[in-house]
Coordinates of C-alpha atoms in Angstrom, one line a residue:
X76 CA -5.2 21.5 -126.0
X77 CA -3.7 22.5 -128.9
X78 CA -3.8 21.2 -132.2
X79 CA -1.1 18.8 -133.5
X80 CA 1.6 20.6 -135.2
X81 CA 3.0 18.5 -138.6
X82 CA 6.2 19.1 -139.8
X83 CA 6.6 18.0 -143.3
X84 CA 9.2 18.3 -146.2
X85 CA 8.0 19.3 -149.3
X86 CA 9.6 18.7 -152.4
X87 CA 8.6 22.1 -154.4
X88 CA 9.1 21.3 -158.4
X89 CA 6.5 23.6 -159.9
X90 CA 3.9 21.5 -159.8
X91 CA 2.0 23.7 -157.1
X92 CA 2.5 26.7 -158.2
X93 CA 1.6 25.7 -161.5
X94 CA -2.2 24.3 -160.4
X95 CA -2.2 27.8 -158.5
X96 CA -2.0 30.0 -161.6
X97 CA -4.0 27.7 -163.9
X98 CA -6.9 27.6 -161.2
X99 CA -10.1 29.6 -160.8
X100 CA -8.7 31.2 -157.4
X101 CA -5.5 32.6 -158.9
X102 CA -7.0 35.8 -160.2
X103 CA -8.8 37.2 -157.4
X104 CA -6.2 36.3 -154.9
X105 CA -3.5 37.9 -157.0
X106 CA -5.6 41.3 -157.7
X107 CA -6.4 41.3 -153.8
X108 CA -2.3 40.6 -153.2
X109 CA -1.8 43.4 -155.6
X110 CA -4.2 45.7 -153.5
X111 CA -1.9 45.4 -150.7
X112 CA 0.9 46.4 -152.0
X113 CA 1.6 49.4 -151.4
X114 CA 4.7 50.7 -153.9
X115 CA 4.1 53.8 -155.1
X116 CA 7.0 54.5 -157.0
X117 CA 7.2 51.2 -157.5
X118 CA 8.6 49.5 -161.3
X119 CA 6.7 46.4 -162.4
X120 CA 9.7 44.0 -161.3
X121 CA 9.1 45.7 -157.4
X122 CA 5.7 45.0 -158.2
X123 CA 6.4 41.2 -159.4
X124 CA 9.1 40.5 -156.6
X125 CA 6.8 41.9 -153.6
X126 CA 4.2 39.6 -154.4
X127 CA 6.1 36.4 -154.8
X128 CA 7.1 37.3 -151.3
X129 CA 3.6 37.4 -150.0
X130 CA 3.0 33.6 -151.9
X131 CA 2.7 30.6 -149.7
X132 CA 3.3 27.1 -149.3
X133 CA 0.4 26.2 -150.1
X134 CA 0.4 28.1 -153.5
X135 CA 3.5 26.1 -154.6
X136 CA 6.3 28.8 -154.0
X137 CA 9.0 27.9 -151.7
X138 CA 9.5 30.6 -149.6
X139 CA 11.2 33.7 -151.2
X140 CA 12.3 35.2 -147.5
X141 CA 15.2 32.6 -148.3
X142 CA 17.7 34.2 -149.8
X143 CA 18.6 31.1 -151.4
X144 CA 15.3 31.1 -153.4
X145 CA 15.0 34.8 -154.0
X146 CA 18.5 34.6 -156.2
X147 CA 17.9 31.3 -157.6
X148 CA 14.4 31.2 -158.2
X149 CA 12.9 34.4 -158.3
X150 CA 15.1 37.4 -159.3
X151 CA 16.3 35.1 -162.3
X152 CA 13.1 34.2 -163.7
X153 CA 12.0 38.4 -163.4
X154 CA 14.8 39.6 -164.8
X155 CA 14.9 36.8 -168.0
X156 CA 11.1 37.9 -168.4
X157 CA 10.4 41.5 -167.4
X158 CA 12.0 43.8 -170.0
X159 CA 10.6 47.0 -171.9
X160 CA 7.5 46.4 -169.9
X161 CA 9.1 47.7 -166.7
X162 CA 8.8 51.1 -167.3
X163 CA 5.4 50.7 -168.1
X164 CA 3.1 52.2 -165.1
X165 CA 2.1 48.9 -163.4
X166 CA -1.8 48.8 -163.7
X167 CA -4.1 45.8 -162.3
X168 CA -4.1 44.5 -166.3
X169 CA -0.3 44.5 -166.5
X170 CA 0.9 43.4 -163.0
X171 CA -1.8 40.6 -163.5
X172 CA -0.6 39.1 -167.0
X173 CA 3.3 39.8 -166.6
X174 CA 2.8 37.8 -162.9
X175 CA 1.3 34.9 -164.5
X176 CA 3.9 34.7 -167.5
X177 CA 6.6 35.0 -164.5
X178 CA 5.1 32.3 -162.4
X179 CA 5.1 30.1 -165.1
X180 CA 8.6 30.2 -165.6
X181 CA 9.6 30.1 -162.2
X182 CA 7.0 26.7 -161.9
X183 CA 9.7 26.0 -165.4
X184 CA 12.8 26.7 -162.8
X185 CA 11.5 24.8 -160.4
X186 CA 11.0 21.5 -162.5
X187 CA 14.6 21.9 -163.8
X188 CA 15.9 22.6 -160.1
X189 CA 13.6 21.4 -157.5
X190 CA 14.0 23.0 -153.6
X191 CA 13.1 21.2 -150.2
X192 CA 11.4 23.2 -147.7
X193 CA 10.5 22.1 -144.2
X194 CA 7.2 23.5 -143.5
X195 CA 5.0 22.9 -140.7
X196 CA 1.4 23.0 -140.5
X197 CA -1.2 22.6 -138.0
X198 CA -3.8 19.5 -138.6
X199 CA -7.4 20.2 -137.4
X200 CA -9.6 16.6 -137.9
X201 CA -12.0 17.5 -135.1
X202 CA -10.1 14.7 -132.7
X203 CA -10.3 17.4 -130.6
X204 CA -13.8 18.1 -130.3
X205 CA -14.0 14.3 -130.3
X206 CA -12.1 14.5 -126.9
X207 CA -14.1 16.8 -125.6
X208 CA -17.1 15.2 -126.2
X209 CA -16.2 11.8 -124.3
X210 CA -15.3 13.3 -121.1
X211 CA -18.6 14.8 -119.4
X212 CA -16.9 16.5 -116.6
X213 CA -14.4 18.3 -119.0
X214 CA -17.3 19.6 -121.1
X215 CA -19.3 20.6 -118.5
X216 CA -15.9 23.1 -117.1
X217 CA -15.2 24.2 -120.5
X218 CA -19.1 24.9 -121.4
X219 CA -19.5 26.6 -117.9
X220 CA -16.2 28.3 -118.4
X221 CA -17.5 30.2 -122.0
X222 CA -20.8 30.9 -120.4
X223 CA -19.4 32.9 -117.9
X224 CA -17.5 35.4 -120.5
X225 CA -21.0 35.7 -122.5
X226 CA -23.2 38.7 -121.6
X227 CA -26.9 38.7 -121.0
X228 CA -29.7 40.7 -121.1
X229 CA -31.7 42.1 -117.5
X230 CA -33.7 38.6 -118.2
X231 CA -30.8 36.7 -117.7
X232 CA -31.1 35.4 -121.3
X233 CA -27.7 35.6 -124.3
X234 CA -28.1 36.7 -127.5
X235 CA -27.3 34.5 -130.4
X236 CA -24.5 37.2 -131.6
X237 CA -22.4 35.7 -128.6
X238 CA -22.3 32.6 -129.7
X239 CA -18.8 33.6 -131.6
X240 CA -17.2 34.8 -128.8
X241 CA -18.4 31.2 -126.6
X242 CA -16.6 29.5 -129.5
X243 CA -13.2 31.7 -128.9
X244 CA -13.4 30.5 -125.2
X245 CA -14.0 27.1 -126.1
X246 CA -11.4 26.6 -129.0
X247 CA -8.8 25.9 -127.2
X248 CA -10.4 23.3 -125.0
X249 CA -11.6 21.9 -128.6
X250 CA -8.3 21.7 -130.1
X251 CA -9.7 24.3 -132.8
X252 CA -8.0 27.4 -133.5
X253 CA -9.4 31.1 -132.7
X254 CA -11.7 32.3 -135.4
X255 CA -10.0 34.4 -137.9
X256 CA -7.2 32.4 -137.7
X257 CA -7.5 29.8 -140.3
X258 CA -10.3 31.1 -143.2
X259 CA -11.6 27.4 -143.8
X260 CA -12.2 27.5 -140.2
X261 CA -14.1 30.5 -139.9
X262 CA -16.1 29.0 -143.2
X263 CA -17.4 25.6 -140.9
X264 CA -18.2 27.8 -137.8
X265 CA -20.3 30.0 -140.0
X266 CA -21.6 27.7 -141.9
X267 CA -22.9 25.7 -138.1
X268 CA -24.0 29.0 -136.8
X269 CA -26.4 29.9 -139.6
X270 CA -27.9 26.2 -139.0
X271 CA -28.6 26.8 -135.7

């Protein structure tokens, strides 16, 4: 069974976006973001503009694959604060502090002109595993189910190392999602492997 879907309607005014680029996680997510990127000839607006693209939700930026926001809320804000420094060769240094100045206003923009977005997001509370749990017969199917995919040695005994790929069998079953799917997820599961 699947986990439950949510669809929500978020009500993006900066706020987010704001926490994002005053917290501890915003400069290691942006230098691995600007990793990716891969603009060789690229100005420090391309630079800038890519990356907003590849922000989230969950970071506080509506999404900028609407056209809607990229003219409203993102070109604006790069243009009105990227200047002389766009000819500059965009280093880790420059695309760093220019992004955060950038993201600031546009957190500004988005106080002064809020946007909507309809986003939808899976829920995982463990009701899942909870189900599971209740009903013997159903545990038994899906536990016998795993075992079978797992290899063993001549002895007829598994190796702890399998114990990953058990858990992709038995995600679905569990309402959980596969591993590396959801990084928080991946976090619990290793966190219960190394106890056992």
């Amino acid at each position: 069974m699947a986990a439950p879907l949510k669809r929500v309607l978020l009500r993006m005014d900066g706020e987010d976006i704001l926490e994002f680029v005053k917290s501890p996680a915003f400069e290691p997510e942006m230098l691995s973001l600007y990793s990716e990127l891969e603009l060789p000839d690229g100005s420090l607006k391309d630079y800038i503009i890519k990356a907003f693209e590849k922000l989230t939700v969950d970071q506080g930026m509506p999404p900028a694959s609407d056209s809607w926001v990229m003219s409203n809320a993102v070109e604006p804000v790069v243009e009105s604060c990227i200047g002389a420094t766009n000819e500059q060769s965009v280093t880790q240094e420059t695309f760093l502090a220019e992004f955060k100045k950038v993201a600031e206003n546009a957190a500004q923009r988005l106080k002064e002109q809020p946007v909507i977005v309809a986003h939808s997001e899976n829920t995982f509370d463990g009701s899942g595993i909870k189900r599971l749990l209740s009903n013997k017969f159903e545990l038994d199917k899906t536990l016998d189910s795993a075992l079978k995919t797992i290899p063993r040695d001549r002895h007829g005994k598994m190796s702890k190392e399998y114990l990953r790929v058990a858990l992709d069998v038995l995600a679905p079953s569990a309402g959980l999602p596969p591993i590396g799917a959801v990084d928080q997820m991946d976090k619990v599961i290793q966190e219960a492997s190394v106890r056992c």
